[in-house]
CSV table of C-alpha atoms in Angstrom, one decimal:
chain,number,residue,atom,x,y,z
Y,1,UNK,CA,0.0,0.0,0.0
Y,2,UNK,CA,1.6,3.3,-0.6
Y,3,UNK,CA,0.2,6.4,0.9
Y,4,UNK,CA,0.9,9.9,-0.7
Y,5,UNK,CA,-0.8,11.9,1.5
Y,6,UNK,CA,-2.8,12.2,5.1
Y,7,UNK,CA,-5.9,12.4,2.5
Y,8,UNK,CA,-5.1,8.6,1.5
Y,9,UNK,CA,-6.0,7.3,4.9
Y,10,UNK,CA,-9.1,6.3,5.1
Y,11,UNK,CA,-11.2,5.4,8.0
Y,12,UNK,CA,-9.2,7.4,11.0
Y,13,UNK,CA,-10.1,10.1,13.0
Y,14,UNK,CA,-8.3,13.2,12.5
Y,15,UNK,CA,-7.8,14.8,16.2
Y,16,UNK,CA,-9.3,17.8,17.6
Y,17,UNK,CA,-8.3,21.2,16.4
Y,18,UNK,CA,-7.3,24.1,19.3
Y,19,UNK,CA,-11.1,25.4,18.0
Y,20,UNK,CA,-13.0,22.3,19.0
Y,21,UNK,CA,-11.2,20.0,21.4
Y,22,UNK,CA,-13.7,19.5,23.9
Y,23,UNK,CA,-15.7,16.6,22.0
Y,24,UNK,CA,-19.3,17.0,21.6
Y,25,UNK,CA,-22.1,15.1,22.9
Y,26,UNK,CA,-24.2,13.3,20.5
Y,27,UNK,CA,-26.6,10.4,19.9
Y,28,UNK,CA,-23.7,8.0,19.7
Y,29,UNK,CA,-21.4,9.4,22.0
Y,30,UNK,CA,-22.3,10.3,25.5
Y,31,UNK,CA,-21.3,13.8,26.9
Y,32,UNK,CA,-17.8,13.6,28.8
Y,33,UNK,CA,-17.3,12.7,32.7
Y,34,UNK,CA,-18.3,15.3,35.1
Y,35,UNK,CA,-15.3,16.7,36.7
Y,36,UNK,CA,-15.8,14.7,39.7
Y,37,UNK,CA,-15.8,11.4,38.4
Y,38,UNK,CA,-12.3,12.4,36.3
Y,39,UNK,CA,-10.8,13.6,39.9
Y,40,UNK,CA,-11.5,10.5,40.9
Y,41,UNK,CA,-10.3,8.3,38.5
Y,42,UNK,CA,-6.8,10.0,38.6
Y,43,UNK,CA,-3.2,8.5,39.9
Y,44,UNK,CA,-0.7,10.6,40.5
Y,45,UNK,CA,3.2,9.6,41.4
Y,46,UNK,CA,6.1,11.5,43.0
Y,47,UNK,CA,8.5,11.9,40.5
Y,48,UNK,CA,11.0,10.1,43.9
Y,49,UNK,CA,8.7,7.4,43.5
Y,50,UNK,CA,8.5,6.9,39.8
Y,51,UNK,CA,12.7,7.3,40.2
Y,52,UNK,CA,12.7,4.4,42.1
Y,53,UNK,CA,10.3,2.1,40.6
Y,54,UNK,CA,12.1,2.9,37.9
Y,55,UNK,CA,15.5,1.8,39.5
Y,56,UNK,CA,14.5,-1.2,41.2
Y,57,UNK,CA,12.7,-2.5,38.2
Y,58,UNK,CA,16.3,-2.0,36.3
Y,59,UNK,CA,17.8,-3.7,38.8
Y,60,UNK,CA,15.8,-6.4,38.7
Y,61,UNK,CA,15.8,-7.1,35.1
Y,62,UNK,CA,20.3,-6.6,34.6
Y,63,UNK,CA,20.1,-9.3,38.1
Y,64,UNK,CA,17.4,-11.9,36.1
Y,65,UNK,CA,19.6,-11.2,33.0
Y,66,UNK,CA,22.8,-11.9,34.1
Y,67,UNK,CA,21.9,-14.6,36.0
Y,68,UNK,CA,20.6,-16.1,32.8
Y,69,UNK,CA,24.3,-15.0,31.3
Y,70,UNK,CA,25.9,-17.3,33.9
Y,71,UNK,CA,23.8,-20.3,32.9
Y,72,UNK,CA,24.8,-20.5,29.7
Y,73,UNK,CA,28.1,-19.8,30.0
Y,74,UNK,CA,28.5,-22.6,32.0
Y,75,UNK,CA,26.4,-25.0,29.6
Y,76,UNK,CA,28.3,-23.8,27.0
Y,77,UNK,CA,32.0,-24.6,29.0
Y,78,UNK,CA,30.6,-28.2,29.6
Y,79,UNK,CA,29.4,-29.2,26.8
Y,80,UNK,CA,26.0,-29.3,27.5
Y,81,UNK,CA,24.3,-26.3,25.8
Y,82,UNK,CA,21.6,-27.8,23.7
Y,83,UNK,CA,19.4,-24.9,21.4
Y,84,UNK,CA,16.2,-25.7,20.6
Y,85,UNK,CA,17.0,-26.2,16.9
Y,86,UNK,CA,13.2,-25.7,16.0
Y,87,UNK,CA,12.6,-22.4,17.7
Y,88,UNK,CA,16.4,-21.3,16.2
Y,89,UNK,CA,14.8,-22.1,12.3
Y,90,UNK,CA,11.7,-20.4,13.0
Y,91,UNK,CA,13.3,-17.2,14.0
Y,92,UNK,CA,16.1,-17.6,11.2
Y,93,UNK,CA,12.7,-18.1,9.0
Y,94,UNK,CA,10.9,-15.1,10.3
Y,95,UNK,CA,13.0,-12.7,10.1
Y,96,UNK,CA,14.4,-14.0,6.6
Y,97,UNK,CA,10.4,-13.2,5.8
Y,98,UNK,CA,10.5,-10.0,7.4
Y,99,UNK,CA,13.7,-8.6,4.8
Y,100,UNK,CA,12.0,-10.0,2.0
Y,101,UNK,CA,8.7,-8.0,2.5
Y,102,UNK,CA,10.6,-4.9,3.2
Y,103,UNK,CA,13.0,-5.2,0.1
Y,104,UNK,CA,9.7,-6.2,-2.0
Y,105,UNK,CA,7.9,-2.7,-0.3
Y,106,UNK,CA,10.9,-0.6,-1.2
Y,107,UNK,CA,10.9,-1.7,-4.8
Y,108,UNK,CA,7.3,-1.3,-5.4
């Protein structure tokens, strides 16, 4: 599909100009939340507490990651690293896929 233009796509919403962006209510759309119910559906964060979630997820994912590391460098020093040769072809096959569609989109 090649698109030349925003007035090639078809079918999506263009977003609310500065003029009109409060949406309107009408028989298909319901008028928008009352200011109390959006106060109560916020959630705020400290940007210290985002900063740490933030951290400590980090820290858990480079600890589950290296750990990982470790395991197969030591199945690979004994001997007994064994891939899963199916899963290894389909990925090989995939992404041999992928490059084809994009070479075959670039030409076209």
């Amino acid at each position: 599909m090649k698109v030349n233009g925003p007035k090639d796509i078809v079918g999506v919403e263009r977003p609310a100009g500065p003029k009109d962006a409060r949406p309107q209510a009408t028989a298909e759309t319901p008028p928008p939340p009352s200011a109390e119910v959006r106060a109560a559906d916020r959630v705020t964060l400290e940007a210290p507490q985002v900063a740490e979630m933030l951290i400590g997820a980090r820290q858990r994912g480079a600890a589950a990651r290296t750990g990982r590391l470790k395991e197969l460098e030591a199945a690979l020093k004994g001997g007994t690293y064994r891939p899963d040769v199916g899963q290894l072809a389909e990925k090989l096959l995939s992404a041999a896929e992928v490059d084809a569609r994009l070479r075959a989109m670039m030409r076209g």
